[in-house]
Short mmCIF file of C-alpha atoms in Angstrom, two decimals:
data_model
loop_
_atom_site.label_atom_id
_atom_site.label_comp_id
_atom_site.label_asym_id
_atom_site.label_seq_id
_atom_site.Cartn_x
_atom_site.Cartn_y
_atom_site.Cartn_z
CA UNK A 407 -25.59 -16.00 -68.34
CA UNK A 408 -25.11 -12.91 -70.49
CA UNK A 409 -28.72 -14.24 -72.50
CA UNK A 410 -30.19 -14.27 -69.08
CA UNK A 411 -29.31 -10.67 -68.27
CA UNK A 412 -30.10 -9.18 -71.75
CA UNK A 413 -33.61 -11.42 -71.43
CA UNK A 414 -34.34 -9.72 -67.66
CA UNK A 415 -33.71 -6.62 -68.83
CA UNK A 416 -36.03 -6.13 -71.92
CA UNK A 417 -38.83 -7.92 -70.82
CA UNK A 418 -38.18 -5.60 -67.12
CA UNK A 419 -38.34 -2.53 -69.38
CA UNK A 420 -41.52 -3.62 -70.81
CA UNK A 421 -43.33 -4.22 -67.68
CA UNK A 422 -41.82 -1.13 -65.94
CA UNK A 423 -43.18 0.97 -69.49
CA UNK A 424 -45.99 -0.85 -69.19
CA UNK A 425 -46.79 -0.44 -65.46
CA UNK A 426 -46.46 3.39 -65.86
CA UNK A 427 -48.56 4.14 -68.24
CA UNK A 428 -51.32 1.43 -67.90
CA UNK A 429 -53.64 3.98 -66.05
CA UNK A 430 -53.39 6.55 -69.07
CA UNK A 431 -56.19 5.23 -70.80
CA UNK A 432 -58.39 5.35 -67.64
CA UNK A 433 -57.47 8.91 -67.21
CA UNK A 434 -58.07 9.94 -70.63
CA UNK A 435 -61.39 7.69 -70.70
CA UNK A 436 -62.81 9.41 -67.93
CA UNK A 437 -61.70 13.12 -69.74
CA UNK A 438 -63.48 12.41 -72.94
CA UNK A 439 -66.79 10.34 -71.41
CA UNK A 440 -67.09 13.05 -68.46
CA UNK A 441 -67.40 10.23 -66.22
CA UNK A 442 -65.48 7.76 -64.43
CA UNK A 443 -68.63 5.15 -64.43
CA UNK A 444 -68.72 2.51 -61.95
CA UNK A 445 -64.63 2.54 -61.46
CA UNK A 446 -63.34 2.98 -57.68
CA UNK A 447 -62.20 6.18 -56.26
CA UNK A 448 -61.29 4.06 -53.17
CA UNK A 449 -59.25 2.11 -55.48
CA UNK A 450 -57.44 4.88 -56.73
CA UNK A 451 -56.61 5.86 -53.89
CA UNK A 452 -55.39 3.63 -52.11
CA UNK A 453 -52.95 2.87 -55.35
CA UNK A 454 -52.07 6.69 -54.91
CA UNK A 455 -51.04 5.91 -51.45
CA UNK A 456 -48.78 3.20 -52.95
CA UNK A 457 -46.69 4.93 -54.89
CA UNK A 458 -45.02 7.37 -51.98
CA UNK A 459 -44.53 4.12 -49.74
CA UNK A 460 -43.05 1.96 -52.53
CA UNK A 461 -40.73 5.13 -53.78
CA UNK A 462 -39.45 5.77 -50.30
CA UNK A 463 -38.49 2.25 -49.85
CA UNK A 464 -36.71 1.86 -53.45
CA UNK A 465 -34.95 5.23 -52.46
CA UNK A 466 -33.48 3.49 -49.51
CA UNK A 467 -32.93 0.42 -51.25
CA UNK A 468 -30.40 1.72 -54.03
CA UNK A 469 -33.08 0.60 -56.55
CA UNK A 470 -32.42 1.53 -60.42
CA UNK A 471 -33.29 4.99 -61.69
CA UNK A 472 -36.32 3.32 -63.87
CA UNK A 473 -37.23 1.92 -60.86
CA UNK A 474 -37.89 4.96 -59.07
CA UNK A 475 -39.46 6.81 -61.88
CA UNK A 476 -42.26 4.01 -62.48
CA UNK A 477 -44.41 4.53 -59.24
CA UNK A 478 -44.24 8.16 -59.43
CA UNK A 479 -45.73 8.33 -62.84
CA UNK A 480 -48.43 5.52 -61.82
CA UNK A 481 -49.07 7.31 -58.28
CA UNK A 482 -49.60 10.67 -60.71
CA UNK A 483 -52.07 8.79 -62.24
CA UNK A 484 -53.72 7.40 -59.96
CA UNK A 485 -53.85 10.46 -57.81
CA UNK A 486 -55.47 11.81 -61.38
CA UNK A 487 -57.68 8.96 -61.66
CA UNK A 488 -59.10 9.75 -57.81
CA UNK A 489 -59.82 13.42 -58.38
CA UNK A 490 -61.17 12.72 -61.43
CA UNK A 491 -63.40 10.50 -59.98
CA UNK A 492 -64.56 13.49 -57.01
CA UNK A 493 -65.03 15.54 -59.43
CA UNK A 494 -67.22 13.90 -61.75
CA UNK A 495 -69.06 12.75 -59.10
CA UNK A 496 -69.52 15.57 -57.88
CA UNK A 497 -67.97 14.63 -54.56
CA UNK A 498 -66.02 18.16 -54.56
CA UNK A 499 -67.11 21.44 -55.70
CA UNK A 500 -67.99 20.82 -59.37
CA UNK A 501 -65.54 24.14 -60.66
CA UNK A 502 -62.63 22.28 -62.56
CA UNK A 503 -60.43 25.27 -60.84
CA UNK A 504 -61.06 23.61 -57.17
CA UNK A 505 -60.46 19.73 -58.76
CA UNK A 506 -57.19 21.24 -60.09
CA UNK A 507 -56.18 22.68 -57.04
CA UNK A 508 -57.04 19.84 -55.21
CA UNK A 509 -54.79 17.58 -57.29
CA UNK A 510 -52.24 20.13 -57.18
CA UNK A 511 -52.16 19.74 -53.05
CA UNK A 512 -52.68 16.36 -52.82
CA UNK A 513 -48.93 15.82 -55.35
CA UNK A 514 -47.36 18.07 -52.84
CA UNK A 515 -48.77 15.73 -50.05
CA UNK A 516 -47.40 12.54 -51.71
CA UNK A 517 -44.35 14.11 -52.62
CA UNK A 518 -43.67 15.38 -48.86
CA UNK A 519 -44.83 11.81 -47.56
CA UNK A 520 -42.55 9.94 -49.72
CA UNK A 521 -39.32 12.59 -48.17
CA UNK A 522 -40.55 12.17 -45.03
CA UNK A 523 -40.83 7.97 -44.93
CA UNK A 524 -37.37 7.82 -46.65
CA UNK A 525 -36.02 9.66 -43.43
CA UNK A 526 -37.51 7.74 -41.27
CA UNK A 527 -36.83 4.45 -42.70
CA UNK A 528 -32.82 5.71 -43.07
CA UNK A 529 -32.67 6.86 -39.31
CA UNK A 530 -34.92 3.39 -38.35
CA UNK A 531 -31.98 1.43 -40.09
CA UNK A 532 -28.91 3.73 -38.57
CA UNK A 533 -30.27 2.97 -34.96
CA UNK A 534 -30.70 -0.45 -35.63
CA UNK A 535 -34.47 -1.04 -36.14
CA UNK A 536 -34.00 -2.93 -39.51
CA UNK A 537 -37.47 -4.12 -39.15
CA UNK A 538 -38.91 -0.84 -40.03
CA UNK A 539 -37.53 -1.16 -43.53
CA UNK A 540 -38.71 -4.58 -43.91
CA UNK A 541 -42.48 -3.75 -42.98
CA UNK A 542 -42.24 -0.52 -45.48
CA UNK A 543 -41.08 -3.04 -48.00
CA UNK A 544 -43.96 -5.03 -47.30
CA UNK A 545 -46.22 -2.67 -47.13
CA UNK A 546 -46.73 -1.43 -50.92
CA UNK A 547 -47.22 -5.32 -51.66
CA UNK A 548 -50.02 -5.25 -49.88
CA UNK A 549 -51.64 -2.13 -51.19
CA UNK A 550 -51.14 -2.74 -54.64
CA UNK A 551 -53.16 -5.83 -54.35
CA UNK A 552 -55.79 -4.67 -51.52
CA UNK A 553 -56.39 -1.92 -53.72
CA UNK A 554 -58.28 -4.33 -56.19
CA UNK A 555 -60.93 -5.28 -53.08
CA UNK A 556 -62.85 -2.27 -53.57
CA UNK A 557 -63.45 -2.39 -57.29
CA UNK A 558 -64.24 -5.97 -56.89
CA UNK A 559 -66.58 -5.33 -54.11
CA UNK A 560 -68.58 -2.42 -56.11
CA UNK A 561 -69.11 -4.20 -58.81
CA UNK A 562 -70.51 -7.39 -57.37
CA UNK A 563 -72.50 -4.93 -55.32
CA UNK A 564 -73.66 -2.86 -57.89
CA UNK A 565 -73.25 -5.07 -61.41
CA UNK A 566 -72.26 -2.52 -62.73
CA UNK A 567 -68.72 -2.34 -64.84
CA UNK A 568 -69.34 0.77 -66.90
CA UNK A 569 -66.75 3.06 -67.50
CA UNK A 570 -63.71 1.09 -66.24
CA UNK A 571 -61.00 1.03 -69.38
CA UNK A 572 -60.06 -2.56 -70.47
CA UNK A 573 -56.91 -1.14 -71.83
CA UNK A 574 -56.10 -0.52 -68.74
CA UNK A 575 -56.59 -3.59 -66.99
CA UNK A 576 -54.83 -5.48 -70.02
CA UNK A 577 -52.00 -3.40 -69.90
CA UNK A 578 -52.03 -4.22 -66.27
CA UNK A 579 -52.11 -7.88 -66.97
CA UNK A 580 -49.25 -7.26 -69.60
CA UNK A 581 -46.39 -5.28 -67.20
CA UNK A 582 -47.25 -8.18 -64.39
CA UNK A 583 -46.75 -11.30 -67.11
CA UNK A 584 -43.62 -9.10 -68.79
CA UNK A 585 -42.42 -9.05 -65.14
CA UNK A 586 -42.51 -12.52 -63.47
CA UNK A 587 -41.03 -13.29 -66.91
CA UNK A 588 -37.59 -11.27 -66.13
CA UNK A 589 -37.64 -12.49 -62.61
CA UNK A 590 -37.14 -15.84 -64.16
CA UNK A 591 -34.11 -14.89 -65.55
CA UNK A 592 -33.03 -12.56 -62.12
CA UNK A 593 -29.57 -13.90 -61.08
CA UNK A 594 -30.82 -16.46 -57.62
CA UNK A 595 -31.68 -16.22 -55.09
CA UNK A 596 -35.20 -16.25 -56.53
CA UNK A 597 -37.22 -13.37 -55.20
CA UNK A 598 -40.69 -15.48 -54.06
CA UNK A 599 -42.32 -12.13 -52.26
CA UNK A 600 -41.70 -9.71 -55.57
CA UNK A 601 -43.63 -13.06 -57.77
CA UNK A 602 -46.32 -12.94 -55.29
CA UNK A 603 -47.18 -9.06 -55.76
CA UNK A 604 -46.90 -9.80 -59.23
CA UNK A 605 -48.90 -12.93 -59.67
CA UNK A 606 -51.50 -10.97 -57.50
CA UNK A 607 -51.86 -8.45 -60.00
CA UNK A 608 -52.56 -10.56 -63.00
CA UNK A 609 -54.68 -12.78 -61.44
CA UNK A 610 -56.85 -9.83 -60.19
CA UNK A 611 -56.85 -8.06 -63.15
CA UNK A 612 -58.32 -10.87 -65.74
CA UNK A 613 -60.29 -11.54 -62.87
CA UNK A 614 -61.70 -8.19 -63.24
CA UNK A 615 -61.63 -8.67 -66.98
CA UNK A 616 -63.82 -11.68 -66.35
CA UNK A 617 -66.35 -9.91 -64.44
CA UNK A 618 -66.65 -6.93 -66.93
CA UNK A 619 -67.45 -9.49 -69.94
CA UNK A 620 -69.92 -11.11 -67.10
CA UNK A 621 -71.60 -8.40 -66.73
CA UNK A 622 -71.78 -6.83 -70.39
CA UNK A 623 -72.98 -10.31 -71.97
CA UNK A 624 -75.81 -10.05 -68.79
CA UNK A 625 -76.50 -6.56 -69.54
CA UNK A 626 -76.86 -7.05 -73.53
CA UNK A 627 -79.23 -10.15 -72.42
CA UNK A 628 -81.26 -8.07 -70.87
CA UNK A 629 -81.79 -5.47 -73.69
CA UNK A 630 -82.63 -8.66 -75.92
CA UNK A 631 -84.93 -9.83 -73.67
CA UNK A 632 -86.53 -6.69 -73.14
CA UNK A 633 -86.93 -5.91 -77.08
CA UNK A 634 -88.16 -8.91 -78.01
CA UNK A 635 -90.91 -8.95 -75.21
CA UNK A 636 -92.14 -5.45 -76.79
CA UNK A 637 -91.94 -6.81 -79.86
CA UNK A 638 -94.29 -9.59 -78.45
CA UNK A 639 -96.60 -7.08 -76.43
CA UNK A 640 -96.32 -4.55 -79.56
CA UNK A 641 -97.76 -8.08 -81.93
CA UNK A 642 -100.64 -8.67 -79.13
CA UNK A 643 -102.06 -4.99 -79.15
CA UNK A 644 -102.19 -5.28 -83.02
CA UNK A 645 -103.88 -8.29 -82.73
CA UNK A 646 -106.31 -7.66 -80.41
CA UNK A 647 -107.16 -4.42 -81.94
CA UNK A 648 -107.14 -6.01 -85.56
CA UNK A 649 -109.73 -8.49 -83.64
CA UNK A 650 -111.69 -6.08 -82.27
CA UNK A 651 -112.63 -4.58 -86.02
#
């Protein structure tokens, strides 16, 4: 037993460090390319919207410290990740001083959202609606893995995968395989809804790992294909003109 809790608690910490920081490389990606590429702002965002939801609820739920700390840092991220991708895109006014300032009100949003839901899922409970805290818990479960629908969607549309960071989504794939691991070792019951939000979010993240080799073996194909065809249209002009003489 005392195995099992030692177990659940490292390889916990090293999805929960995992899960917090996985976005980091996007962010610092997009900072040093000057472009966010083909990743979703949508995406972002809606992961953004997570965070509040899932903090308010793990507020309410006594949840550890750690815990609580993890979807703040990831919802800072991916609120970073979002403007980034406005900005960039030129979706907002292209001074860095309005992106800022945009970021700036959109924490303050998130932060009063998150105060605001843990209220109203504490009076919801105290007057005996204990389904309100059940569908909040619910809820971030199903963000964190519809949030994957619109990157998958753009990139079948488009076929394009450039500029989304592979760290990421590995370190992704890491913090949900670290954590179905320690809820193996979680004291029963067994917790069947957390290991299908976590399950989701490997599976959808090789699966976007899968499409990004896809479509960079199809791309380099191309190139190939289009070099060695001037190459062969490059050989026939020579020949025709050495022909000619």
């Amino acid at each position: 037993m005392a195995a099992d809790v030692i177990l659940e608690a490292v390889f916990g910490y090293l999805g929960l460090v995992l899960w917090s920081f996985q976005l980091l490389p996007q962010a610092i990606s997009n900072y040093r390319l000057g472009s966010v590429g083909a990743l979703s702002a949508l995406m972002m965002l809606v992961w953004a919207l997570w965070a509040p939801i899932f903090s308010a609820y793990g507020l309410y739920s006594n949840m550890a410290v750690p815990l609580l700390i993890q979807p703040n840092i990831f919802g800072f991220l991916a609120l970073l990740c979002f403007v980034q991708c406005l900005y960039y895109r030129r979706s907002v006014s292209s001074s860095s001083a309005v992106a800022i300032g945009l970021f700036c009100i959109l924490l303050v949003v998130m932060a009063g959202l998150e105060v605001a839901l843990f209220i109203a899922i504490k009076h919801a409970n105290d007057n005996g609606a204990s389904w309100v805290p059940t569908m909040i818990g619910i809820l971030p479960t199903v963000l964190i893995t519809g949030g994957f629908i619109p990157q998958y969607y753009d990139i079948i549309k488009t076929g394009n995968v450039d500029g989304i960071s592979q760290c990421f989504l590995a370190m992704d794939t890491l913090g949900g395989v670290f954590s179905i691991i320690a809820l193996v070792f979680h004291p029963r019951p067994f917790d069947f809804l957390s290991l299908g939000s976590y399950v989701a979010v490997v599976v959808l993240d090789v699966g976007l790992l899968i499409l990004i080799q896809w479509y960079n073996w199809r791309a380099d194909r191309r190139k190939e294909s289009s070099a060695l065809e001037e190459v062969r249209c490059s050989n026939y002009s020579s020949t025709t003109i050495g022909g000619a003489h």
